[in-house]
Short mmCIF file of C-alpha atoms and ligand atoms in Angstrom, two decimals:
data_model
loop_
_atom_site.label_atom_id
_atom_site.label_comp_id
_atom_site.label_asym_id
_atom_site.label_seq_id
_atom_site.Cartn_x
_atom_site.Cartn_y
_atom_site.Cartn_z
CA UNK A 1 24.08 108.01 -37.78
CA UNK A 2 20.52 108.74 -38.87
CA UNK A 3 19.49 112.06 -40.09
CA UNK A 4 16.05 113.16 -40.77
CA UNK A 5 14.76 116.61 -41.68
CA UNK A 6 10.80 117.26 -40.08
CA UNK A 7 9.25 119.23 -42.25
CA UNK A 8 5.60 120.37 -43.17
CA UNK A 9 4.80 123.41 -46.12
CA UNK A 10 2.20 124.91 -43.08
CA UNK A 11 2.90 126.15 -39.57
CA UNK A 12 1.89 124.97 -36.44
CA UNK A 13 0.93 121.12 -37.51
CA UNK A 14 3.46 119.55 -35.35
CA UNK A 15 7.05 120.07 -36.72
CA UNK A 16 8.75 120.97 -32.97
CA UNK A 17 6.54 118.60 -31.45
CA UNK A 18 7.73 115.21 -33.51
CA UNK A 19 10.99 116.33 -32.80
CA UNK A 20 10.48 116.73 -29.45
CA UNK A 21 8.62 113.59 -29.26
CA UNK A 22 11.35 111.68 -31.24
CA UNK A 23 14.10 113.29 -29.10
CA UNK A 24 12.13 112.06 -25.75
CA UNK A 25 11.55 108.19 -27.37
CA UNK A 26 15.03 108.32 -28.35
CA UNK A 27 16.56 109.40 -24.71
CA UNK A 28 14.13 107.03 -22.86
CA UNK A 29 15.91 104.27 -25.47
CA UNK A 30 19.54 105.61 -24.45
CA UNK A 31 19.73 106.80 -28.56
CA UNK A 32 22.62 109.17 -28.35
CA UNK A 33 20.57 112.83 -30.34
CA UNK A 34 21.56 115.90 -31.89
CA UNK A 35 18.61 118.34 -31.89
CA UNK A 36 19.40 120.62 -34.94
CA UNK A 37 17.15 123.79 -34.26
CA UNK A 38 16.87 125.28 -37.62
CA UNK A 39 13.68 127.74 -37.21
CA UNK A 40 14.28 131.37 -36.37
CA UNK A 41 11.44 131.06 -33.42
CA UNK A 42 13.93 128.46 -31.69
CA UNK A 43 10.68 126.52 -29.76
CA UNK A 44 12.76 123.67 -29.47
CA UNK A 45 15.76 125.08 -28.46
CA UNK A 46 13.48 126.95 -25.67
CA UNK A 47 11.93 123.08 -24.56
CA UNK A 48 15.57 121.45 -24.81
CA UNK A 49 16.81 124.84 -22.59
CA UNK A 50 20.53 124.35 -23.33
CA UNK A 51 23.32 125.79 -21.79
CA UNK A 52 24.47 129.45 -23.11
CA UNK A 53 26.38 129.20 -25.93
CA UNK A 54 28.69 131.69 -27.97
CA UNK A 55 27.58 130.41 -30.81
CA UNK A 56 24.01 129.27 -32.87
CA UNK A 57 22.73 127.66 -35.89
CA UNK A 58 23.51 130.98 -37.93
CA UNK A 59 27.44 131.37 -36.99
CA UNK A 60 27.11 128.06 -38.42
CA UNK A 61 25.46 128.20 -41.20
CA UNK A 62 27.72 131.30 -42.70
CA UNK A 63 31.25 129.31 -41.40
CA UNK A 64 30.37 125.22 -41.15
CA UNK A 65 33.95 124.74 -39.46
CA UNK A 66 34.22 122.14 -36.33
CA UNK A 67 34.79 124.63 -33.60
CA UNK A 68 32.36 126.96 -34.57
CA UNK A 69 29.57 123.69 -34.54
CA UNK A 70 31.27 122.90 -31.28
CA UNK A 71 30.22 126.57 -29.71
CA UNK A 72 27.10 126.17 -31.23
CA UNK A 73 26.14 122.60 -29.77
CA UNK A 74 24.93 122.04 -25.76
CA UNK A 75 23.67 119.64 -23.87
CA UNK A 76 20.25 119.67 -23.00
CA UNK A 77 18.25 119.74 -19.92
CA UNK A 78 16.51 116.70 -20.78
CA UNK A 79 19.50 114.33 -20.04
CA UNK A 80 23.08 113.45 -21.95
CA UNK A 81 21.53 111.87 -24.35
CA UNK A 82 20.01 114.72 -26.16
CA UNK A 83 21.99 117.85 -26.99
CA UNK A 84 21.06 120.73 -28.99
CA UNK A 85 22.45 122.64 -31.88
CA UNK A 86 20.82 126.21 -30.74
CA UNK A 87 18.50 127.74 -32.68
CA UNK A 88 19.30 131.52 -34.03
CA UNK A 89 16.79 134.36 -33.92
CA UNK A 90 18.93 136.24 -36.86
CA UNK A 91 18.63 132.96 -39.17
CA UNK A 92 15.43 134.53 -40.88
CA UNK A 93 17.25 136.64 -42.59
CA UNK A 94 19.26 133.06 -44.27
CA UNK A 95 15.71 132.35 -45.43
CA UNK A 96 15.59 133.76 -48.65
CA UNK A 97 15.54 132.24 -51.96
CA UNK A 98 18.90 132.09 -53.31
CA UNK A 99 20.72 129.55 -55.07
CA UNK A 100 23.95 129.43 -53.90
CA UNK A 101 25.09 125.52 -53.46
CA UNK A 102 27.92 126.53 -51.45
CA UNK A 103 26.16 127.92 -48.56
CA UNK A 104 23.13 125.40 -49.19
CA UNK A 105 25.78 122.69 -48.21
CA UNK A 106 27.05 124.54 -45.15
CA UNK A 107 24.50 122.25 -42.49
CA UNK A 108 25.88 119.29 -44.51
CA UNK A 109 29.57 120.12 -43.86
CA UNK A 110 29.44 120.95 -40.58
CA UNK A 111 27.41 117.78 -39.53
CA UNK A 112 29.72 115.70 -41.45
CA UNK A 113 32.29 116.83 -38.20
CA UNK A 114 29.94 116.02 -35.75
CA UNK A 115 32.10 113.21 -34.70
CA UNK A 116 34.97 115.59 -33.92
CA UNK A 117 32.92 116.64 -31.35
CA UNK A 118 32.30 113.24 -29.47
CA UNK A 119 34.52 113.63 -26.17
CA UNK A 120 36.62 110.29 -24.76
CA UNK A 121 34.24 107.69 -23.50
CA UNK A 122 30.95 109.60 -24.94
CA UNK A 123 28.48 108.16 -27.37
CA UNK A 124 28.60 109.04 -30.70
CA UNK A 125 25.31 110.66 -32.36
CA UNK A 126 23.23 107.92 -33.60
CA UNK A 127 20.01 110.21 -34.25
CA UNK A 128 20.14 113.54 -35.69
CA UNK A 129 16.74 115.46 -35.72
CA UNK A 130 16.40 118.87 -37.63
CA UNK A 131 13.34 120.97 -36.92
CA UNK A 132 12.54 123.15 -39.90
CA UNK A 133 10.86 126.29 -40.03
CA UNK A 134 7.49 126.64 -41.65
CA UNK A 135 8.61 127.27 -45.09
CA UNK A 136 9.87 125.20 -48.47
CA UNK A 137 13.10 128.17 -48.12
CA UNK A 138 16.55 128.08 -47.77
CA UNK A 139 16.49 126.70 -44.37
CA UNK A 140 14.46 123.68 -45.09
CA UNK A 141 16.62 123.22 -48.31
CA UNK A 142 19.39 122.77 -46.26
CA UNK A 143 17.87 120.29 -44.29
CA UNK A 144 16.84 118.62 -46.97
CA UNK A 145 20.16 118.13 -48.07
CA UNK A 146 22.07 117.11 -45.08
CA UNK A 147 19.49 114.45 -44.61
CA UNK A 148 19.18 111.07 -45.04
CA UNK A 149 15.17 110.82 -44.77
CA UNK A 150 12.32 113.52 -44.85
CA UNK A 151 9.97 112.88 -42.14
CA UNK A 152 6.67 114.94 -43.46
CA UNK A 153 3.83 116.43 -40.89
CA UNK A 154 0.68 117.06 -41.31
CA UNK A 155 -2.67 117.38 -39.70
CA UNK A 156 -5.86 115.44 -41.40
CA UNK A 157 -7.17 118.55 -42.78
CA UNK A 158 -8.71 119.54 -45.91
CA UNK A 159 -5.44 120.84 -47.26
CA UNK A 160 -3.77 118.38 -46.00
CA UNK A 161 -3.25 116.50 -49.52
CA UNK A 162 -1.94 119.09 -51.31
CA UNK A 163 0.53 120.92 -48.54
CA UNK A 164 2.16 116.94 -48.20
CA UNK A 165 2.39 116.86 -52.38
CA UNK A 166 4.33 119.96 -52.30
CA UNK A 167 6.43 119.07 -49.53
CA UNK A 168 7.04 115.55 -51.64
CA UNK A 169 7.48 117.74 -54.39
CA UNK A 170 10.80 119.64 -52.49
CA UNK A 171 12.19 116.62 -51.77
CA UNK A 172 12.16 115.27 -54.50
CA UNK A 173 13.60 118.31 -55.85
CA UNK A 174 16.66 118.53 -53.62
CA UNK A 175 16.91 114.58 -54.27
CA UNK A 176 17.48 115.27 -57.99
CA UNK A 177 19.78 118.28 -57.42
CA UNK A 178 21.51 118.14 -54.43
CA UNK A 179 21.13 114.96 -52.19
CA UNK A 180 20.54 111.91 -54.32
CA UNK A 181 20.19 109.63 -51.05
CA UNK A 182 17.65 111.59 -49.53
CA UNK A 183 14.72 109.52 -49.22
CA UNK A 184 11.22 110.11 -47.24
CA UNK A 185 10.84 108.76 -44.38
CA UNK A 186 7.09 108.69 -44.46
CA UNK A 187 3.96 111.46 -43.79
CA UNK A 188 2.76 111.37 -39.75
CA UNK A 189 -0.66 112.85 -39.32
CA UNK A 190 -0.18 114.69 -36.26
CA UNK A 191 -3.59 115.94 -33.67
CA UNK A 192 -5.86 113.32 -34.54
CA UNK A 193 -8.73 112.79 -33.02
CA UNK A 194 -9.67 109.17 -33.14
CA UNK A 195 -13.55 109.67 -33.26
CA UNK A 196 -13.89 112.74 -35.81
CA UNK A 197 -15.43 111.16 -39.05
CA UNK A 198 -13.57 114.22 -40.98
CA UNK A 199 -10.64 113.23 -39.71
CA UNK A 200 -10.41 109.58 -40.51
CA UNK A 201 -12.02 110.60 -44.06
CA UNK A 202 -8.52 112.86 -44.19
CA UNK A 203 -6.65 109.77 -43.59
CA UNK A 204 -8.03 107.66 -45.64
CA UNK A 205 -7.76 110.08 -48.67
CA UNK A 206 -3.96 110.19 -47.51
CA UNK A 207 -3.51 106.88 -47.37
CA UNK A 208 -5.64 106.61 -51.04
CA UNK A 209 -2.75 109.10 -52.58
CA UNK A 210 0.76 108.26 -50.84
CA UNK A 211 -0.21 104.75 -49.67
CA UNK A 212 2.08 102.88 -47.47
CA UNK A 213 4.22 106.31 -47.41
CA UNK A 214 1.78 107.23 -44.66
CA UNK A 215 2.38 106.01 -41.14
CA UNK A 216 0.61 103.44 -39.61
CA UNK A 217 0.96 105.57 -36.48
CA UNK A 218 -0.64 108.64 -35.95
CA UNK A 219 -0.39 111.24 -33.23
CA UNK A 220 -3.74 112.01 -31.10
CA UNK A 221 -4.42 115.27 -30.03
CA UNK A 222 -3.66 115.44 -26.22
CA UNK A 223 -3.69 118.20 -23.86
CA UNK A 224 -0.67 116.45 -22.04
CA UNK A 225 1.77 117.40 -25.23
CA UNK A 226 1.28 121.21 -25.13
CA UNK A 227 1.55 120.80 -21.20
CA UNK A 228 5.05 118.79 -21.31
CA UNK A 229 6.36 121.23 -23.90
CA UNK A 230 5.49 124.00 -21.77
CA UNK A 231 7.22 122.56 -18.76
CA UNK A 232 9.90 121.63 -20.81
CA UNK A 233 9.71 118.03 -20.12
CA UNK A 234 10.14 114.87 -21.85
CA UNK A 235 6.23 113.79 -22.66
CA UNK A 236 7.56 110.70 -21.96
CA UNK A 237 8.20 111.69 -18.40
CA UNK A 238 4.68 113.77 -18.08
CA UNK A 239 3.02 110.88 -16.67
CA UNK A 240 -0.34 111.28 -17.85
CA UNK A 241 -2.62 108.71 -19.49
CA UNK A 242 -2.73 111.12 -22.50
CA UNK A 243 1.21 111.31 -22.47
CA UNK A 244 1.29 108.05 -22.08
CA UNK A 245 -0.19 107.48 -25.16
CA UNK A 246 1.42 109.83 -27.03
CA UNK A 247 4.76 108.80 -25.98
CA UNK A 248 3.87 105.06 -26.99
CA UNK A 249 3.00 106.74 -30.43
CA UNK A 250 6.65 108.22 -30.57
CA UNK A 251 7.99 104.79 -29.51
CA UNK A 252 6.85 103.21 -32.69
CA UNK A 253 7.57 106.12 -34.75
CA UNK A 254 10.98 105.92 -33.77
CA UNK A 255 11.44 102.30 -34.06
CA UNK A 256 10.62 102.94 -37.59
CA UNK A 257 13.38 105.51 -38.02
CA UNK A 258 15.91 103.91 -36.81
CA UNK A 259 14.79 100.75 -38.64
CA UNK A 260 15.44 103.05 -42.17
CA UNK A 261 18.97 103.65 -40.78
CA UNK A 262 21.24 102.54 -43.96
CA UNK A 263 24.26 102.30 -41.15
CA UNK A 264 23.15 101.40 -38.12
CA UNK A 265 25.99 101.43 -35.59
CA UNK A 266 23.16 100.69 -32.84
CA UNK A 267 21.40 97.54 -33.34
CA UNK A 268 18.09 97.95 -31.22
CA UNK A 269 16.03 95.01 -30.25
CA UNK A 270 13.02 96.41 -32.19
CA UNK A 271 10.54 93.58 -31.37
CA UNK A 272 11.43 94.15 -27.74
CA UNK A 273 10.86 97.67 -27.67
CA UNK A 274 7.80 97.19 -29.36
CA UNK A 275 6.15 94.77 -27.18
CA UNK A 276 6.80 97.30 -24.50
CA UNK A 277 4.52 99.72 -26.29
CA UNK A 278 1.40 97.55 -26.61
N1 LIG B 1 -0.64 116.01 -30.86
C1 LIG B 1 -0.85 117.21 -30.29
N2 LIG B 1 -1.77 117.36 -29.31
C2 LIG B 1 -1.98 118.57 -28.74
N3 LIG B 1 -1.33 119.68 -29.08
C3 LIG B 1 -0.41 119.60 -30.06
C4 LIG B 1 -0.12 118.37 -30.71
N4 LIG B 1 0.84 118.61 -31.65
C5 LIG B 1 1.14 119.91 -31.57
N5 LIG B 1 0.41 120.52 -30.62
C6 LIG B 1 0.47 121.95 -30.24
O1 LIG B 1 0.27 122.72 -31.41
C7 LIG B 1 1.13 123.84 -31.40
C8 LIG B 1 1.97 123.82 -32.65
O2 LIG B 1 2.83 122.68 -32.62
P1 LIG B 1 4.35 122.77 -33.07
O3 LIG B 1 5.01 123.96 -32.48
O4 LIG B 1 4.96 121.44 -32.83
O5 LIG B 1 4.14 122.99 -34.64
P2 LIG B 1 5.24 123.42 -35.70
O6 LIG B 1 4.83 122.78 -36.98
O7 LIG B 1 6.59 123.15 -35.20
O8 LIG B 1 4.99 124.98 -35.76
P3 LIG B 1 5.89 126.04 -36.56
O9 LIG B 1 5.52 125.87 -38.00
O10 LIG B 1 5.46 127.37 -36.01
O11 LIG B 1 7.32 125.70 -36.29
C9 LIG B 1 1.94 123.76 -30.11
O12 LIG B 1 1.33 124.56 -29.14
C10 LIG B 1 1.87 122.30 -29.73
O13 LIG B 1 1.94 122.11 -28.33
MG1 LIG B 2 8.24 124.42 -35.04
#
């Protein structure tokens, strides 16, 4: 099982929407997900529309035993492949700055029964996705150390350099006090738009700085993504040439997580599935 925190130090660059985007590469690839919802506006939980539970990411973060994750997890509306840890409104108030290890490890322990949860004759969770809020706090900490890999947004802004050093900066951090095989998974520029000069100048002066650490792949800006997630759909199922290529974009970025799996269980074809997305 592969677990990668998505995390940016700004709002609004695209956090939800790689997830999203990973979640709907990973379904159309029959990748068994977990969707771990762990920002108090709960976007993604409101795009994956899961069943009511009794339970949410809060419940579990204050009491990380089995059948409280159980209440807390749901299938999506997407398809059995993706389910949903639910997102909690109340979790804002989890945000704050304390230090307490114990708690900090909560996410960890109850992933690490996430297996318990796998019914006869169902998939286990090969890909577990957790959506962080917009902030370097106690939420994204946690993240950071139930994961295996930091997967780092940003858009190719002016600030774009320094917001992805910080973020670098936390995981490092949580590497050297918490998680010592947490490792990033890479920086995806997210909304680019192929023929702004600024924007490739962005890139290039993120690719000067954290070198191969930056995708090869980067997301365009399309209309089509802000019109799946509002219909709740898959983009890969939106249909659109703009969707289209977006979703190809996810393909590859995917391929590339699951390729940094350190125990793969599932052994994609990767050439295969890449050929489809040229
Ligand atoms: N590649 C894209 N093309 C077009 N619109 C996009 C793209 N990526 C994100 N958006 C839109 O930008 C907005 C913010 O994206 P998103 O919610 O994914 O960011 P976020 O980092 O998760 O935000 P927050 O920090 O509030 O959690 C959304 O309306 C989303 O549809
Ligand atoms: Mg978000």
């Amino acid at each position: 099982m592969q677990t990668v925190a998505v995390l940016s130090l700004k709002g609004g660059v695209g956090k939800t929407t790689v997830v999203l985007g990973l979640a709907s590469a990973a379904m159309r690839r029959g990748v068994r997900t977990l969707v771990v919802d762990l920002d108090p506006q709960c976007n993604a939980t409101a795009c994956l529309e899961p069943d009511k539970t009794t339970k949410g990411l809060s419940d579990v973060l204050a009491d990380p035993r089995p059948e409280v994750l159980r209440a807390a997890v749901s299938g999506s509306s997407w398809g059995e492949e993706v389910d949903v840890l639910v997102g909690s409104e109340d979790a804002e108030s989890l945000n704050g700055q304390h230090s307490d290890g114990d708690h900090l490890s909560h996410l960890t322990d109850a992933l690490s029964e996430l297996d318990g949860l796998i019914a006869e004759g169902e998939l286990p969770y090969q890909l577990v996705l957790l959506d962080c809020p917009p902030s370097l706090g106690r939420l994204t900490r946690s993240a950071l150390i139930a994961a295996d890999r930091a997967l780092l947004v940003t858009e190719p802004t002016i600030f774009a350099v320094s917001g992805v050093q910080r973020a670098f900066e936390a995981v490092q951090a949580e590497r050297q006090s918490n998680n010592p095989d947490l490792q990033p998974l890479g920086v995806i520029v997210n909304r680019v738009r192929p023929r702004s000069h600024e924007h490739q100048f962005r890139i290039d002066e993120l690719r000067d700085i954290f070198g191969p650490l930056v995708l090869p792949v980067a997301l365009p800006d399309r209309l089509a993504v802000q019109q799946a997630q509002g219909a709740c759909m898959p983009i890969h199922q939106w249909g659109t040439p703009g969707a289209r290529e977006v979703a190809l974009a996810f393909n590859l970025v995917l391929a590339r997580t699951l390729r940094a799996g350190r125990q793969r269980r599932f052994e994609p074809d990767d050439d295969e599935f890449l050929e489809e997305t040229e």
